[in-house]
Every structure is written in structure tokens, then in C-alpha cells.
Amino acid sequence: MSNTPLPYNFIVVEGNIGAGKTTLCRMLARDFGCRLILEQFADNPFLPHFYKNPERYAFPVELFFMTERHKQLQEELAQRDLFQETIVSDYFFFKTLLFARNNLKEEEYRLFQRLFNILNASFPRPGLLVYLHRSVDNLIGNIRKRGREYEQDISAGYLQQIQQAYFEFFKSNEALPVLIIDIEQIDFLNNHTHYQKLLDCMCKAYEPGVHRVRVF
């Protein structure tokens, strides 16, 4: 465990599908003693059907994700003192709206957004939102490598749409620090030097707004 604490009480690690969010969060929890919040995506019974028939299953898959994320975050954050310990999570509740905007029909999205706004009002903002950026080709390689059957039909076009949704959100965000880290050329899991460089980026103080860095 590191003797140097992370300079934020609540860190969210975000990124596209296959970016390495959960891997990095587990490493931070291991090395800094952080409390860990991981998304339970595998429990969504609609997810395998959605990737095969998105038009039919988009609304139930997104509604399930939203209610489960809300339940988990409400339980986790209610029992933790944000001023006494560092919490690291592999998702930001706002991602619920980003994916829904990309996947739902207009009338479905309007209803979904009303529900989201009610649920989102109670959550604290993270001190730092880290976005791990990889190219679509790199993401597809990671998806193939980890071998989740229901993910194998994800298209490059879909990943590009999700990436664009994140960037559109970042453009409009002025309330919290967003650190976009280009990790295309690094392997922070297996290369300690790469991991340390990544930590160096995360341990700096950032003002609200978007900040972009390349590790190498």
C-alpha cells in the first residue's frame, strides 16, 4: 500500500467499453486502501438481448442499469464518510444518461431523463473524474481479449457513438474536474513505470473543466 494518499476523497474512473476502468480501480484500491465501488453490469438480465436486438431491449436495459446504479450508489455513499476516506468508483451515475441518449428513441429518452433527474439529485459530485481514452480499434481488441460472449457483437460504430457522447458531456461540463488521459500506448496493468506515470497525472490538483494529458 502506498504511503502517499490520493489528493481526492471521491474519484470516478470512466471510459468506453473495454477501456480498463475496473482494472485501474482495483489497482487504486489495492495500492491506496480506497473503498471500491464497482458496477454490477453482469447482473443485468437484458444486456445479452440488447446487444443482439438493441431496438427492442434498449429501454429495459437502460432502466435496469439506472435503478441498480442508483441503489448501489445510495447504499455505498450513505455508509461512507467522504471526508475521512477515499472512494474510487468505476462509473459515474451521469453515464446512465449518456448511454440512454445514444440508445433510446426520443420519446423514451424524455421519460427516462425525467426519472434520471429525480434520482441524480441526491448524489455528491466526485472530486475528480478520470476518463481513460483509447482508440476504437484498441477497445475492440480488449473486448475480444476478455471474451464476454454478449459483448462480441459490439460494433466499432457503437463504440464511436459512446465515445462521442462522453466528449459532448465533457464540453458542457463546468462543475467538476475531468481528466482525459490518453492511454493508447501504455499498459498500466503489466508495466509499473506506465502505472506510476498514470498515478502522477491523477495526483495533481485540477480546476473544474476538462484537462487532457498523454502519459507518454
XYZ file of C-alpha atoms in Angstrom:
216
model
C 0.000 0.000 0.000
C 1.280 3.482 -0.866
C 2.151 5.870 1.967
C 1.110 8.845 -0.174
C -2.671 9.323 -0.212
C -4.571 10.324 -3.303
C -5.493 14.035 -3.119
C -9.216 13.423 -3.678
C -11.901 11.932 -1.447
C -14.063 10.649 -4.297
C -12.593 9.576 -7.654
C -14.562 8.217 -10.582
C -12.763 6.355 -13.381
C -14.738 6.422 -16.616
C -14.151 5.313 -20.182
C -15.653 3.435 -23.079
C -16.407 -0.288 -23.029
C -13.084 -2.124 -22.727
C -11.042 0.914 -21.666
C -9.750 -0.608 -18.418
C -11.889 1.251 -15.855
C -12.411 -1.624 -13.441
C -8.797 -2.782 -13.708
C -7.479 0.643 -12.725
C -9.985 0.993 -9.874
C -8.939 -2.355 -8.418
C -5.288 -1.301 -8.569
C -6.034 2.009 -6.833
C -7.974 0.223 -4.098
C -5.121 -2.241 -3.631
C -2.351 0.349 -3.524
C -4.062 3.205 -1.664
C -6.575 1.394 0.526
C -9.531 3.060 -1.205
C -13.109 1.946 -0.721
C -14.150 0.388 -4.011
C -17.460 0.766 -5.855
C -17.728 -1.427 -8.958
C -20.643 -1.515 -11.358
C -22.563 -4.800 -11.287
C -23.257 -4.844 -15.030
C -23.213 -8.628 -15.309
C -26.441 -8.812 -13.291
C -28.481 -7.010 -15.971
C -30.660 -9.775 -17.491
C -31.478 -7.648 -20.545
C -27.878 -6.921 -21.581
C -27.180 -10.021 -23.737
C -30.503 -9.484 -25.541
C -29.767 -5.781 -26.055
C -26.563 -6.390 -27.998
C -28.465 -8.707 -30.342
C -31.663 -6.624 -30.649
C -30.987 -3.082 -29.362
C -34.201 -1.519 -30.638
C -36.373 -3.918 -28.648
C -34.341 -4.093 -25.451
C -32.844 -0.585 -25.149
C -35.403 0.816 -22.702
C -35.453 -2.115 -20.228
C -31.665 -2.450 -20.305
C -31.161 1.253 -19.544
C -33.905 1.363 -16.910
C -32.396 -1.642 -15.139
C -28.930 -0.060 -15.205
C -30.240 3.229 -13.813
C -32.168 1.719 -10.918
C -29.348 -0.669 -9.998
C -26.701 2.078 -10.151
C -28.867 4.336 -8.026
C -29.472 1.612 -5.443
C -25.795 0.695 -5.254
C -24.504 4.268 -5.006
C -27.142 5.228 -2.470
C -26.163 2.310 -0.239
C -22.407 2.729 -0.691
C -22.194 6.503 -0.296
C -24.629 6.636 2.622
C -22.388 4.484 4.822
C -19.065 6.122 3.937
C -17.613 9.366 5.213
C -16.464 11.273 2.128
C -14.220 13.438 4.303
C -12.382 10.601 6.035
C -11.594 8.102 3.285
C -11.022 7.916 -0.439
C -13.703 6.259 -2.527
C -12.969 5.082 -6.057
C -15.703 4.008 -8.461
C -15.611 2.614 -11.989
C -18.697 4.559 -13.052
C -20.297 7.998 -12.756
C -24.077 7.996 -12.369
C -24.334 10.512 -15.212
C -23.166 7.819 -17.650
C -26.701 6.454 -17.311
C -27.981 9.439 -19.254
C -25.174 9.309 -21.837
C -25.883 5.708 -22.787
C -29.640 6.259 -22.724
C -29.358 9.250 -25.058
C -27.458 7.102 -27.506
C -29.705 4.030 -27.256
C -33.287 5.227 -26.726
C -35.935 6.641 -29.021
C -36.733 10.308 -28.468
C -39.981 9.776 -26.560
C -38.382 7.056 -24.429
C -35.437 9.302 -23.661
C -37.626 12.182 -22.486
C -39.329 9.917 -19.947
C -36.018 8.376 -18.945
C -34.456 11.814 -18.416
C -37.254 12.871 -16.054
C -36.652 9.789 -13.918
C -32.896 10.312 -14.029
C -33.120 13.929 -12.846
C -35.106 12.845 -9.793
C -32.635 10.098 -8.864
C -29.472 12.082 -9.617
C -30.296 14.996 -7.318
C -29.117 13.217 -4.164
C -25.579 12.199 -5.185
C -22.348 14.079 -4.346
C -20.048 15.024 -7.207
C -16.640 13.336 -7.429
C -13.546 15.364 -6.674
C -12.011 14.076 -9.918
C -13.446 12.283 -12.925
C -10.771 10.379 -14.862
C -11.603 9.337 -18.427
C -9.384 6.611 -19.913
C -9.213 7.226 -23.644
C -8.382 4.512 -26.158
C -8.960 4.250 -29.891
C -11.931 2.194 -31.057
C -9.590 -0.438 -32.527
C -7.856 -0.753 -29.164
C -11.201 -1.094 -27.385
C -12.345 -3.831 -29.755
C -9.101 -5.698 -29.133
C -9.669 -5.550 -25.377
C -13.283 -6.664 -25.742
C -12.234 -9.663 -27.819
C -9.460 -10.475 -25.363
C -11.644 -10.586 -22.265
C -14.117 -12.806 -24.077
C -17.512 -11.898 -22.654
C -19.849 -13.634 -25.067
C -22.576 -10.992 -25.026
C -20.038 -8.255 -25.916
C -18.654 -9.879 -29.043
C -21.279 -8.316 -31.321
C -20.483 -4.741 -30.244
C -19.659 -2.756 -33.373
C -16.995 -0.127 -33.926
C -19.775 2.296 -34.821
C -21.476 1.796 -31.463
C -18.222 2.385 -29.569
C -17.632 5.546 -31.595
C -21.105 6.821 -30.671
C -20.483 6.184 -26.975
C -17.137 7.956 -27.150
C -18.755 10.946 -28.823
C -21.458 11.055 -26.124
C -18.801 11.286 -23.418
C -16.954 14.079 -25.221
C -20.167 16.054 -25.729
C -20.836 15.807 -21.996
C -17.313 16.943 -21.164
C -17.694 20.012 -23.402
C -20.760 21.136 -21.468
C -19.335 20.333 -18.030
C -18.065 23.201 -15.912
C -18.817 21.861 -12.449
C -16.121 19.246 -11.830
C -12.555 18.454 -12.910
C -12.423 15.994 -15.810
C -9.041 14.458 -16.620
C -8.900 12.791 -20.044
C -5.846 10.518 -20.164
C -4.737 9.059 -23.487
C -3.610 5.525 -22.614
C -3.363 4.192 -26.158
C 0.356 3.453 -25.883
C 0.588 2.245 -22.292
C -0.001 -0.953 -20.340
C -0.606 0.187 -16.767
C -1.580 -3.335 -15.656
C 1.712 -5.024 -16.549
C 4.193 -2.129 -16.664
C 4.890 -0.448 -13.322
C 6.516 2.583 -14.954
C 3.393 3.164 -17.031
C 1.218 2.784 -13.942
C 3.335 5.260 -11.985
C 3.104 7.814 -14.800
C -0.659 7.402 -14.749
C -0.709 7.974 -10.986
C 1.431 11.087 -11.377
C -1.242 12.545 -13.648
C -4.025 11.679 -11.212
C -2.257 13.083 -8.148
C -2.151 16.662 -9.424
C -4.725 19.294 -8.496
C -7.147 20.239 -11.278
C -9.632 23.074 -11.554
C -13.193 22.361 -12.765
C -13.298 21.826 -16.519
C -11.632 19.482 -19.000
C -7.921 18.639 -18.856
C -6.210 16.392 -21.416
C -2.920 14.591 -20.863
C -0.901 11.947 -22.667
C 1.117 9.664 -20.400
C 3.913 9.183 -22.951
